[in-house]
């Protein structure tokens, strides 16, 4: 009888764990469906390598979601207000360094974050001992195909990603930040190199 009781307890425990897993999977599926719908509504240019002509829409969606979640910088989420929140990479080519903003809401602008990162009269990063990086001097660039395009830092991330058709690779929008008028800016942005 004791073995029978233990077997029944084990069976009930396994069934409970299976129900929990199923509920968690259903919850994750609902989140993914809502996230995919948010991408479609915004008509985002999400880069997905290795396109397959015979792939179903559902298979493509699964691959897309997997590719967005495989970054060390975090991944895009949808907040309670229905806004996409992205990890955003900022490259500083003049200094061969970068930053990642892990929680960048689509309603915020690059200027919102840069003013916090490079406050007037505030501390500057160790790689900027001359304090050249201040918001008024900064220029932000995105890539549109092979072209570098200077953008308005006050534009919301949502507008940049939807109206300017910025290609989002590995789920992380990326921008280059230069000091306007610097040698690197003149070489890489003005000359189009």
Short mmCIF file of N, CA and C in Angstrom, two decimals:
data_model
loop_
_atom_site.label_atom_id
_atom_site.label_comp_id
_atom_site.label_asym_id
_atom_site.label_seq_id
_atom_site.Cartn_x
_atom_site.Cartn_y
_atom_site.Cartn_z
N UNK A 1 0.83 -1.19 0.00
CA UNK A 1 0.00 0.00 0.00
C UNK A 1 0.87 1.25 0.00
N UNK A 2 1.96 1.23 0.75
CA UNK A 2 2.86 2.39 0.81
C UNK A 2 3.43 2.72 -0.57
N UNK A 3 3.79 1.69 -1.32
CA UNK A 3 4.32 1.92 -2.68
C UNK A 3 3.25 2.51 -3.57
N UNK A 4 2.02 2.06 -3.40
CA UNK A 4 0.92 2.56 -4.21
C UNK A 4 0.67 4.04 -3.91
N UNK A 5 0.73 4.42 -2.64
CA UNK A 5 0.55 5.82 -2.23
C UNK A 5 1.66 6.68 -2.82
N UNK A 6 2.89 6.21 -2.74
CA UNK A 6 4.02 6.96 -3.30
C UNK A 6 3.89 7.11 -4.81
N UNK A 7 3.45 6.05 -5.46
CA UNK A 7 3.27 6.10 -6.91
C UNK A 7 2.18 7.10 -7.28
N UNK A 8 1.09 7.11 -6.52
CA UNK A 8 0.02 8.07 -6.78
C UNK A 8 0.48 9.51 -6.53
N UNK A 9 1.24 9.72 -5.48
CA UNK A 9 1.79 11.05 -5.19
C UNK A 9 2.71 11.50 -6.32
N UNK A 10 3.55 10.59 -6.79
CA UNK A 10 4.47 10.91 -7.89
C UNK A 10 3.68 11.24 -9.16
N UNK A 11 2.64 10.48 -9.43
CA UNK A 11 1.80 10.72 -10.60
C UNK A 11 1.13 12.09 -10.51
N UNK A 12 0.58 12.42 -9.34
CA UNK A 12 -0.06 13.74 -9.15
C UNK A 12 0.95 14.87 -9.30
N UNK A 13 2.14 14.67 -8.77
CA UNK A 13 3.20 15.68 -8.89
C UNK A 13 3.60 15.88 -10.34
N UNK A 14 3.75 14.80 -11.07
CA UNK A 14 4.10 14.89 -12.50
C UNK A 14 3.00 15.61 -13.29
N UNK A 15 1.73 15.28 -12.97
CA UNK A 15 0.62 15.94 -13.66
C UNK A 15 0.59 17.43 -13.35
N UNK A 16 0.82 17.78 -12.08
CA UNK A 16 0.85 19.20 -11.68
C UNK A 16 1.98 19.93 -12.40
N UNK A 17 3.16 19.33 -12.47
CA UNK A 17 4.29 19.94 -13.17
C UNK A 17 4.01 20.10 -14.66
N UNK A 18 3.33 19.12 -15.25
CA UNK A 18 2.98 19.21 -16.67
C UNK A 18 1.99 20.35 -16.90
N UNK A 19 1.02 20.52 -16.00
CA UNK A 19 0.06 21.62 -16.13
C UNK A 19 0.77 22.97 -16.00
N UNK A 20 1.70 23.06 -15.05
CA UNK A 20 2.47 24.30 -14.88
C UNK A 20 3.27 24.63 -16.14
N UNK A 21 3.93 23.61 -16.70
CA UNK A 21 4.71 23.82 -17.93
C UNK A 21 3.81 24.27 -19.08
N UNK A 22 2.67 23.62 -19.22
CA UNK A 22 1.72 23.97 -20.29
C UNK A 22 1.22 25.41 -20.12
N UNK A 23 0.92 25.79 -18.88
CA UNK A 23 0.45 27.16 -18.63
C UNK A 23 1.55 28.17 -18.94
N UNK A 24 2.78 27.85 -18.56
CA UNK A 24 3.91 28.75 -18.84
C UNK A 24 4.14 28.87 -20.34
N UNK A 25 4.06 27.75 -21.06
CA UNK A 25 4.23 27.77 -22.52
C UNK A 25 3.13 28.58 -23.19
N UNK A 26 1.89 28.44 -22.71
CA UNK A 26 0.77 29.21 -23.28
C UNK A 26 0.97 30.70 -23.03
N UNK A 27 1.44 31.04 -21.84
CA UNK A 27 1.70 32.44 -21.50
C UNK A 27 2.80 33.01 -22.41
N UNK A 28 3.86 32.25 -22.60
CA UNK A 28 4.96 32.68 -23.48
C UNK A 28 4.48 32.83 -24.92
N UNK A 29 3.63 31.92 -25.37
CA UNK A 29 3.09 31.98 -26.73
C UNK A 29 2.24 33.24 -26.91
N UNK A 30 1.43 33.58 -25.90
CA UNK A 30 0.61 34.81 -25.98
C UNK A 30 1.51 36.04 -26.07
N UNK A 31 2.57 36.08 -25.23
CA UNK A 31 3.50 37.20 -25.27
C UNK A 31 4.15 37.32 -26.65
N UNK A 32 4.56 36.20 -27.21
CA UNK A 32 5.21 36.20 -28.53
C UNK A 32 4.25 36.67 -29.61
N UNK A 33 3.00 36.24 -29.55
CA UNK A 33 2.00 36.66 -30.53
C UNK A 33 1.78 38.16 -30.47
N UNK A 34 1.69 38.71 -29.26
CA UNK A 34 1.50 40.15 -29.08
C UNK A 34 2.73 40.92 -29.59
N UNK A 35 3.92 40.40 -29.32
CA UNK A 35 5.16 41.05 -29.77
C UNK A 35 5.23 41.04 -31.30
N UNK A 36 4.93 39.91 -31.91
CA UNK A 36 4.94 39.84 -33.38
C UNK A 36 3.93 40.80 -34.00
N UNK A 37 2.77 40.91 -33.38
CA UNK A 37 1.76 41.84 -33.88
C UNK A 37 2.25 43.29 -33.76
N UNK A 38 2.95 43.60 -32.68
CA UNK A 38 3.52 44.95 -32.51
C UNK A 38 4.53 45.24 -33.62
N UNK A 39 5.34 44.25 -33.98
CA UNK A 39 6.30 44.43 -35.08
C UNK A 39 5.56 44.70 -36.38
N UNK A 40 4.53 43.91 -36.64
CA UNK A 40 3.77 44.05 -37.90
C UNK A 40 3.09 45.41 -37.97
N UNK A 41 2.48 45.85 -36.87
CA UNK A 41 1.80 47.14 -36.87
C UNK A 41 2.75 48.29 -37.17
N UNK A 42 3.99 48.15 -36.72
CA UNK A 42 4.97 49.21 -36.91
C UNK A 42 5.73 49.05 -38.23
N UNK A 43 5.55 47.94 -38.90
CA UNK A 43 6.22 47.66 -40.17
C UNK A 43 7.74 47.82 -40.05
N UNK A 44 8.30 47.15 -39.04
CA UNK A 44 9.74 47.26 -38.76
C UNK A 44 10.56 46.44 -39.74
N UNK A 45 11.76 46.92 -40.01
CA UNK A 45 12.68 46.25 -40.92
C UNK A 45 13.61 45.36 -40.09
N UNK A 46 13.10 44.21 -39.70
CA UNK A 46 13.87 43.28 -38.87
C UNK A 46 14.65 42.33 -39.76
N UNK A 47 15.97 42.37 -39.63
CA UNK A 47 16.84 41.53 -40.45
C UNK A 47 16.79 40.10 -39.94
N UNK A 48 16.54 39.20 -40.86
CA UNK A 48 16.53 37.78 -40.52
C UNK A 48 17.39 37.06 -41.54
N UNK A 49 18.57 36.58 -41.12
CA UNK A 49 19.46 35.92 -42.07
C UNK A 49 18.88 34.60 -42.56
N UNK A 50 19.40 34.14 -43.64
CA UNK A 50 19.05 32.83 -44.20
C UNK A 50 17.56 32.68 -44.48
N UNK A 51 17.00 33.62 -45.22
CA UNK A 51 15.60 33.52 -45.62
C UNK A 51 15.40 32.25 -46.45
N UNK A 52 14.29 31.59 -46.24
CA UNK A 52 13.98 30.36 -46.96
C UNK A 52 12.64 30.55 -47.66
N UNK A 53 12.63 30.42 -48.98
CA UNK A 53 11.41 30.65 -49.75
C UNK A 53 10.29 29.68 -49.38
N UNK A 54 10.65 28.48 -48.94
CA UNK A 54 9.64 27.47 -48.63
C UNK A 54 9.23 27.49 -47.15
N UNK A 55 9.75 28.42 -46.41
CA UNK A 55 9.46 28.53 -44.98
C UNK A 55 8.06 29.10 -44.78
N UNK A 56 7.31 28.53 -43.85
CA UNK A 56 5.98 29.06 -43.56
C UNK A 56 6.12 30.33 -42.72
N UNK A 57 5.06 31.10 -42.67
CA UNK A 57 5.07 32.34 -41.88
C UNK A 57 5.30 32.01 -40.40
N UNK A 58 4.72 30.93 -39.94
CA UNK A 58 4.90 30.53 -38.54
C UNK A 58 6.35 30.15 -38.26
N UNK A 59 6.98 29.43 -39.18
CA UNK A 59 8.39 29.06 -39.00
C UNK A 59 9.28 30.30 -39.00
N UNK A 60 8.96 31.25 -39.89
CA UNK A 60 9.73 32.50 -39.94
C UNK A 60 9.58 33.27 -38.63
N UNK A 61 8.35 33.33 -38.10
CA UNK A 61 8.11 34.03 -36.84
C UNK A 61 8.92 33.41 -35.70
N UNK A 62 8.96 32.09 -35.65
CA UNK A 62 9.73 31.40 -34.60
C UNK A 62 11.21 31.75 -34.74
N UNK A 63 11.72 31.71 -35.96
CA UNK A 63 13.13 32.05 -36.18
C UNK A 63 13.42 33.50 -35.82
N UNK A 64 12.49 34.38 -36.17
CA UNK A 64 12.65 35.80 -35.86
C UNK A 64 12.71 36.01 -34.34
N UNK A 65 11.77 35.43 -33.62
CA UNK A 65 11.76 35.58 -32.17
C UNK A 65 13.03 35.00 -31.55
N UNK A 66 13.47 33.85 -32.05
CA UNK A 66 14.71 33.25 -31.54
C UNK A 66 15.90 34.17 -31.79
N UNK A 67 15.95 34.78 -32.99
CA UNK A 67 17.09 35.65 -33.32
C UNK A 67 17.08 36.91 -32.46
N UNK A 68 15.91 37.38 -32.07
CA UNK A 68 15.82 38.59 -31.25
C UNK A 68 16.20 38.32 -29.80
N UNK A 69 16.11 37.07 -29.39
CA UNK A 69 16.38 36.74 -27.99
C UNK A 69 17.78 36.20 -27.77
N UNK A 70 18.59 36.13 -28.81
CA UNK A 70 19.91 35.51 -28.65
C UNK A 70 21.02 36.55 -28.57
N UNK A 71 20.74 37.68 -27.97
CA UNK A 71 21.76 38.72 -27.83
C UNK A 71 22.15 38.88 -26.36
N UNK A 72 23.39 39.17 -26.14
CA UNK A 72 23.87 39.36 -24.77
C UNK A 72 23.44 40.72 -24.20
N UNK A 73 22.86 41.56 -25.04
CA UNK A 73 22.45 42.90 -24.62
C UNK A 73 21.01 42.96 -24.13
N UNK A 74 20.35 41.83 -24.03
CA UNK A 74 18.94 41.80 -23.70
C UNK A 74 18.15 41.65 -24.98
N UNK A 75 16.84 41.75 -24.89
CA UNK A 75 16.02 41.64 -26.09
C UNK A 75 14.81 42.55 -25.98
N UNK A 76 14.23 42.81 -27.14
CA UNK A 76 13.08 43.71 -27.21
C UNK A 76 11.91 43.11 -26.43
N UNK A 77 11.21 43.98 -25.73
CA UNK A 77 10.02 43.58 -24.98
C UNK A 77 8.92 44.61 -25.23
N UNK A 78 7.73 44.25 -24.82
CA UNK A 78 6.60 45.15 -24.91
C UNK A 78 6.22 45.51 -23.47
N UNK A 79 6.22 46.80 -23.14
CA UNK A 79 5.91 47.19 -21.76
C UNK A 79 4.40 47.28 -21.55
N UNK A 80 4.00 47.62 -20.34
CA UNK A 80 2.58 47.67 -19.97
C UNK A 80 1.79 48.69 -20.79
N UNK A 81 2.48 49.73 -21.28
CA UNK A 81 1.82 50.76 -22.09
C UNK A 81 1.73 50.38 -23.57
N UNK A 82 2.21 49.20 -23.92
CA UNK A 82 2.17 48.76 -25.31
C UNK A 82 3.31 49.33 -26.15
N UNK A 83 4.36 49.80 -25.48
CA UNK A 83 5.52 50.36 -26.19
C UNK A 83 6.62 49.32 -26.27
N UNK A 84 7.28 49.26 -27.41
CA UNK A 84 8.44 48.38 -27.53
C UNK A 84 9.61 49.00 -26.79
N UNK A 85 10.33 48.19 -26.06
CA UNK A 85 11.51 48.63 -25.34
C UNK A 85 12.68 47.79 -25.85
N UNK A 86 13.65 48.48 -26.43
CA UNK A 86 14.76 47.82 -27.13
C UNK A 86 16.07 47.96 -26.38
N UNK A 87 16.98 47.00 -26.60
CA UNK A 87 18.38 47.28 -26.30
C UNK A 87 18.91 48.07 -27.50
N UNK A 88 19.65 49.13 -27.26
CA UNK A 88 20.20 49.95 -28.35
C UNK A 88 21.71 50.06 -28.16
N UNK A 89 22.44 49.85 -29.24
CA UNK A 89 23.91 49.92 -29.21
C UNK A 89 24.34 51.26 -29.78
N UNK A 90 25.23 51.95 -29.04
CA UNK A 90 25.83 53.20 -29.50
C UNK A 90 27.31 52.93 -29.75
N UNK A 91 27.75 53.21 -30.96
CA UNK A 91 29.16 53.03 -31.32
C UNK A 91 29.83 54.40 -31.35
N UNK A 92 31.04 54.45 -30.82
CA UNK A 92 31.85 55.67 -30.85
C UNK A 92 33.10 55.35 -31.66
N UNK A 93 33.01 55.41 -33.00
CA UNK A 93 34.13 54.99 -33.85
C UNK A 93 35.43 55.75 -33.58
N UNK A 94 35.32 57.01 -33.16
CA UNK A 94 36.52 57.81 -32.90
C UNK A 94 37.36 57.23 -31.77
N UNK A 95 36.71 56.48 -30.90
CA UNK A 95 37.41 55.93 -29.74
C UNK A 95 37.38 54.41 -29.69
N UNK A 96 36.84 53.79 -30.74
CA UNK A 96 36.76 52.33 -30.84
C UNK A 96 36.14 51.72 -29.58
N UNK A 97 35.01 52.29 -29.16
CA UNK A 97 34.31 51.77 -28.00
C UNK A 97 32.81 51.86 -28.25
N UNK A 98 32.04 51.34 -27.34
CA UNK A 98 30.59 51.35 -27.51
C UNK A 98 29.88 51.30 -26.15
N UNK A 99 28.61 51.59 -26.19
CA UNK A 99 27.73 51.47 -25.03
C UNK A 99 26.48 50.73 -25.47
N UNK A 100 25.80 50.13 -24.52
CA UNK A 100 24.50 49.54 -24.79
C UNK A 100 23.51 50.10 -23.78
N UNK A 101 22.43 50.62 -24.30
CA UNK A 101 21.32 51.06 -23.46
C UNK A 101 20.35 49.88 -23.48
N UNK A 102 20.22 49.21 -22.38
CA UNK A 102 19.44 47.97 -22.33
C UNK A 102 17.93 48.20 -22.38
N UNK A 103 17.45 49.34 -21.94
CA UNK A 103 16.02 49.63 -21.88
C UNK A 103 15.75 50.97 -22.55
N UNK A 104 15.56 50.98 -23.85
CA UNK A 104 15.35 52.20 -24.62
C UNK A 104 13.93 52.13 -25.19
N UNK A 105 13.01 52.87 -24.58
CA UNK A 105 11.62 52.85 -25.04
C UNK A 105 11.52 53.52 -26.39
N UNK A 106 10.64 53.01 -27.21
CA UNK A 106 10.46 53.56 -28.55
C UNK A 106 9.94 54.99 -28.54
N UNK A 107 9.39 55.46 -27.43
CA UNK A 107 8.90 56.84 -27.38
C UNK A 107 9.99 57.83 -27.00
N UNK A 108 11.13 57.34 -26.57
CA UNK A 108 12.25 58.21 -26.22
C UNK A 108 13.10 58.51 -27.45
N UNK A 109 13.85 59.61 -27.34
CA UNK A 109 14.77 59.98 -28.41
C UNK A 109 16.20 59.67 -27.98
N UNK A 110 17.08 59.68 -28.92
CA UNK A 110 18.50 59.48 -28.61
C UNK A 110 18.99 60.62 -27.72
N UNK A 111 18.48 61.80 -27.96
CA UNK A 111 18.85 62.96 -27.15
C UNK A 111 18.52 62.75 -25.68
N UNK A 112 17.39 62.09 -25.40
CA UNK A 112 17.01 61.81 -24.01
C UNK A 112 18.11 61.03 -23.31
N UNK A 113 18.66 60.05 -23.97
CA UNK A 113 19.68 59.21 -23.36
C UNK A 113 21.06 59.88 -23.38
N UNK A 114 21.39 60.53 -24.48
CA UNK A 114 22.71 61.17 -24.59
C UNK A 114 22.86 62.30 -23.57
N UNK A 115 21.77 63.02 -23.29
CA UNK A 115 21.87 64.11 -22.31
C UNK A 115 22.16 63.56 -20.91
N UNK A 116 21.71 62.36 -20.64
CA UNK A 116 22.00 61.72 -19.37
C UNK A 116 23.43 61.17 -19.35
N UNK A 117 23.85 60.62 -20.48
CA UNK A 117 25.18 60.00 -20.57
C UNK A 117 26.31 61.03 -20.63
N UNK A 118 26.03 62.17 -21.26
CA UNK A 118 27.04 63.22 -21.43
C UNK A 118 26.47 64.55 -20.92
N UNK A 119 26.23 64.65 -19.61
CA UNK A 119 25.61 65.87 -19.08
C UNK A 119 26.56 67.06 -19.13
N UNK A 120 26.03 68.25 -19.39
CA UNK A 120 26.89 69.44 -19.38
C UNK A 120 27.46 69.64 -17.98
N UNK A 121 28.76 69.77 -17.90
CA UNK A 121 29.42 69.96 -16.61
C UNK A 121 29.52 68.69 -15.78
N UNK A 122 29.03 67.58 -16.30
CA UNK A 122 29.08 66.33 -15.55
C UNK A 122 30.34 65.54 -15.86
N UNK A 123 30.40 64.35 -15.29
CA UNK A 123 31.55 63.47 -15.54
C UNK A 123 31.54 63.01 -16.99
N UNK A 124 32.73 62.88 -17.54
CA UNK A 124 32.84 62.35 -18.90
C UNK A 124 33.47 60.96 -18.81
N UNK A 125 33.23 60.14 -19.82
CA UNK A 125 33.82 58.80 -19.80
C UNK A 125 35.34 58.89 -19.84
N UNK A 126 35.99 57.87 -19.34
CA UNK A 126 37.47 57.87 -19.30
C UNK A 126 38.07 57.97 -20.70
N UNK A 127 37.33 57.51 -21.71
CA UNK A 127 37.86 57.57 -23.07
C UNK A 127 37.69 58.96 -23.71
N UNK A 128 37.08 59.89 -22.99
CA UNK A 128 36.89 61.26 -23.49
C UNK A 128 37.51 62.28 -22.51
N UNK A 129 38.84 62.23 -22.34
CA UNK A 129 39.47 63.13 -21.37
C UNK A 129 39.35 64.61 -21.76
N UNK A 130 39.19 64.90 -23.04
CA UNK A 130 39.08 66.29 -23.49
C UNK A 130 37.63 66.82 -23.40
N UNK A 131 36.72 65.99 -22.93
CA UNK A 131 35.32 66.36 -22.76
C UNK A 131 34.70 66.91 -24.05
N UNK A 132 35.02 66.25 -25.15
CA UNK A 132 34.45 66.66 -26.44
C UNK A 132 33.01 66.20 -26.59
N UNK A 133 32.67 65.12 -25.92
CA UNK A 133 31.33 64.55 -26.06
C UNK A 133 30.35 65.27 -25.13
N UNK A 134 29.70 66.29 -25.69
CA UNK A 134 28.62 66.98 -25.02
C UNK A 134 27.46 67.03 -26.01
N UNK A 135 26.27 66.99 -25.52
CA UNK A 135 25.09 66.85 -26.37
C UNK A 135 25.06 67.81 -27.56
N UNK A 136 25.32 69.11 -27.38
CA UNK A 136 25.23 70.00 -28.54
C UNK A 136 26.23 69.67 -29.65
N UNK A 137 27.36 69.07 -29.30
CA UNK A 137 28.39 68.76 -30.30
C UNK A 137 28.18 67.41 -30.98
N UNK A 138 27.28 66.58 -30.43
CA UNK A 138 27.16 65.22 -30.92
C UNK A 138 26.26 65.10 -32.13
N UNK A 139 26.62 64.19 -32.97
CA UNK A 139 25.85 63.88 -34.16
C UNK A 139 25.65 62.37 -34.18
N UNK A 140 24.45 61.94 -34.55
CA UNK A 140 24.13 60.51 -34.58
C UNK A 140 23.88 60.07 -36.01
N UNK A 141 24.39 58.89 -36.31
CA UNK A 141 24.33 58.34 -37.67
C UNK A 141 23.69 56.96 -37.62
N UNK A 142 22.88 56.67 -38.62
CA UNK A 142 22.41 55.30 -38.79
C UNK A 142 22.75 54.86 -40.20
N UNK A 143 22.74 53.56 -40.41
CA UNK A 143 23.05 53.01 -41.72
C UNK A 143 21.77 52.68 -42.46
N UNK A 144 21.69 53.12 -43.69
CA UNK A 144 20.59 52.79 -44.59
C UNK A 144 21.24 52.14 -45.81
N UNK A 145 21.30 50.83 -45.80
CA UNK A 145 22.05 50.13 -46.84
C UNK A 145 23.52 50.44 -46.67
N UNK A 146 24.16 50.94 -47.72
CA UNK A 146 25.57 51.30 -47.65
C UNK A 146 25.78 52.76 -47.28
N UNK A 147 24.70 53.49 -47.10
CA UNK A 147 24.80 54.92 -46.80
C UNK A 147 24.76 55.17 -45.29
N UNK A 148 25.49 56.19 -44.88
CA UNK A 148 25.40 56.69 -43.50
C UNK A 148 24.51 57.92 -43.55
N UNK A 149 23.52 57.95 -42.67
CA UNK A 149 22.56 59.04 -42.67
C UNK A 149 22.58 59.72 -41.31
N UNK A 150 22.78 61.04 -41.34
CA UNK A 150 22.76 61.80 -40.09
C UNK A 150 21.30 62.00 -39.69
N UNK A 151 21.03 61.80 -38.42
CA UNK A 151 19.65 61.87 -37.95
C UNK A 151 19.46 62.99 -36.94
N UNK A 152 18.23 63.38 -36.77
CA UNK A 152 17.88 64.35 -35.74
C UNK A 152 17.83 63.60 -34.41
N UNK A 153 18.64 64.01 -33.46
CA UNK A 153 18.73 63.33 -32.16
C UNK A 153 17.43 63.42 -31.36
N UNK A 154 16.55 64.36 -31.74
CA UNK A 154 15.29 64.55 -31.02
C UNK A 154 14.19 63.62 -31.54
N UNK A 155 14.44 62.92 -32.61
CA UNK A 155 13.44 62.01 -33.19
C UNK A 155 13.28 60.79 -32.30
N UNK A 156 12.04 60.37 -32.09
CA UNK A 156 11.81 59.19 -31.24
C UNK A 156 12.35 57.95 -31.94
N UNK A 157 12.69 56.97 -31.14
CA UNK A 157 13.17 55.71 -31.69
C UNK A 157 12.11 55.08 -32.59
N UNK A 158 10.85 55.18 -32.20
CA UNK A 158 9.76 54.64 -33.01
C UNK A 158 9.76 55.25 -34.41
N UNK A 159 9.88 56.57 -34.48
CA UNK A 159 9.88 57.23 -35.79
C UNK A 159 11.11 56.83 -36.60
N UNK A 160 12.25 56.73 -35.94
CA UNK A 160 13.46 56.31 -36.65
C UNK A 160 13.30 54.92 -37.24
N UNK A 161 12.76 54.01 -36.45
CA UNK A 161 12.66 52.62 -36.89
C UNK A 161 11.56 52.41 -37.92
N UNK A 162 10.54 53.24 -37.91
CA UNK A 162 9.43 53.03 -38.84
C UNK A 162 9.54 53.90 -40.09
N UNK A 163 9.83 55.18 -39.92
CA UNK A 163 9.83 56.08 -41.08
C UNK A 163 11.15 56.11 -41.82
N UNK A 164 12.21 55.73 -41.16
CA UNK A 164 13.52 55.78 -41.81
C UNK A 164 14.01 54.39 -42.20
N UNK A 165 13.19 53.38 -41.93
CA UNK A 165 13.46 52.03 -42.39
C UNK A 165 14.85 51.52 -41.98
N UNK A 166 15.23 51.81 -40.76
CA UNK A 166 16.52 51.33 -40.26
C UNK A 166 16.46 49.82 -40.10
N UNK A 167 17.44 49.15 -40.65
CA UNK A 167 17.48 47.70 -40.52
C UNK A 167 17.96 47.31 -39.13
N UNK A 168 17.19 46.49 -38.45
CA UNK A 168 17.52 46.07 -37.09
C UNK A 168 18.12 44.67 -37.18
N UNK A 169 19.41 44.59 -36.87
CA UNK A 169 20.13 43.32 -36.97
C UNK A 169 20.31 42.74 -35.58
N UNK A 170 20.02 41.49 -35.41
CA UNK A 170 20.07 40.76 -34.13
C UNK A 170 19.26 41.45 -33.05
N UNK A 171 18.22 42.16 -33.44
CA UNK A 171 17.31 42.75 -32.46
C UNK A 171 17.86 43.94 -31.70
N UNK A 172 18.95 44.54 -32.20
CA UNK A 172 19.57 45.67 -31.49
C UNK A 172 19.78 46.83 -32.47
N UNK A 173 18.90 47.85 -32.44
CA UNK A 173 19.16 49.03 -33.26
C UNK A 173 20.53 49.62 -32.87
N UNK A 174 21.29 50.03 -33.90
CA UNK A 174 22.65 50.51 -33.66
C UNK A 174 22.85 51.87 -34.31
N UNK A 175 23.49 52.77 -33.56
CA UNK A 175 23.78 54.11 -34.07
C UNK A 175 25.23 54.45 -33.79
N UNK A 176 25.83 55.22 -34.71
CA UNK A 176 27.19 55.73 -34.51
C UNK A 176 27.08 57.15 -33.97
N UNK A 177 27.92 57.46 -33.00
CA UNK A 177 27.92 58.79 -32.39
C UNK A 177 29.28 59.44 -32.67
N UNK A 178 29.24 60.64 -33.24
CA UNK A 178 30.46 61.39 -33.56
C UNK A 178 30.38 62.78 -32.95
N UNK A 179 31.54 63.39 -32.78
CA UNK A 179 31.61 64.80 -32.46
C UNK A 179 31.62 65.53 -33.80
N UNK A 180 30.62 66.36 -33.99
CA UNK A 180 30.49 67.09 -35.26
C UNK A 180 31.74 67.93 -35.51
N UNK A 181 32.28 67.81 -36.71
CA UNK A 181 33.47 68.58 -37.08
C UNK A 181 34.78 67.89 -36.77
N UNK A 182 34.74 66.77 -36.06
CA UNK A 182 35.98 66.05 -35.75
C UNK A 182 36.53 65.40 -37.02
N UNK A 183 37.80 65.02 -36.97
CA UNK A 183 38.42 64.36 -38.13
C UNK A 183 37.65 63.10 -38.52
N UNK A 184 37.25 62.31 -37.53
CA UNK A 184 36.52 61.07 -37.80
C UNK A 184 35.16 61.37 -38.43
N UNK A 185 34.48 62.38 -37.94
CA UNK A 185 33.19 62.78 -38.51
C UNK A 185 33.38 63.21 -39.96
N UNK A 186 34.38 64.07 -40.21
CA UNK A 186 34.62 64.54 -41.57
C UNK A 186 34.96 63.39 -42.51
N UNK A 187 35.74 62.45 -42.02
CA UNK A 187 36.18 61.31 -42.86
C UNK A 187 35.04 60.33 -43.10
N UNK A 188 34.36 59.94 -42.04
CA UNK A 188 33.37 58.86 -42.14
C UNK A 188 31.97 59.30 -42.53
N UNK A 189 31.60 60.52 -42.18
CA UNK A 189 30.23 60.97 -42.44
C UNK A 189 30.18 61.89 -43.64
N UNK A 190 30.97 62.94 -43.61
CA UNK A 190 30.91 63.91 -44.71
C UNK A 190 31.42 63.34 -46.02
N UNK A 191 32.51 62.58 -45.94
CA UNK A 191 33.07 62.02 -47.18
C UNK A 191 32.36 60.73 -47.59
N UNK A 192 31.54 60.19 -46.69
CA UNK A 192 30.80 58.97 -47.03
C UNK A 192 31.63 57.70 -47.00
N UNK A 193 32.77 57.71 -46.32
CA UNK A 193 33.63 56.52 -46.27
C UNK A 193 33.04 55.44 -45.41
#
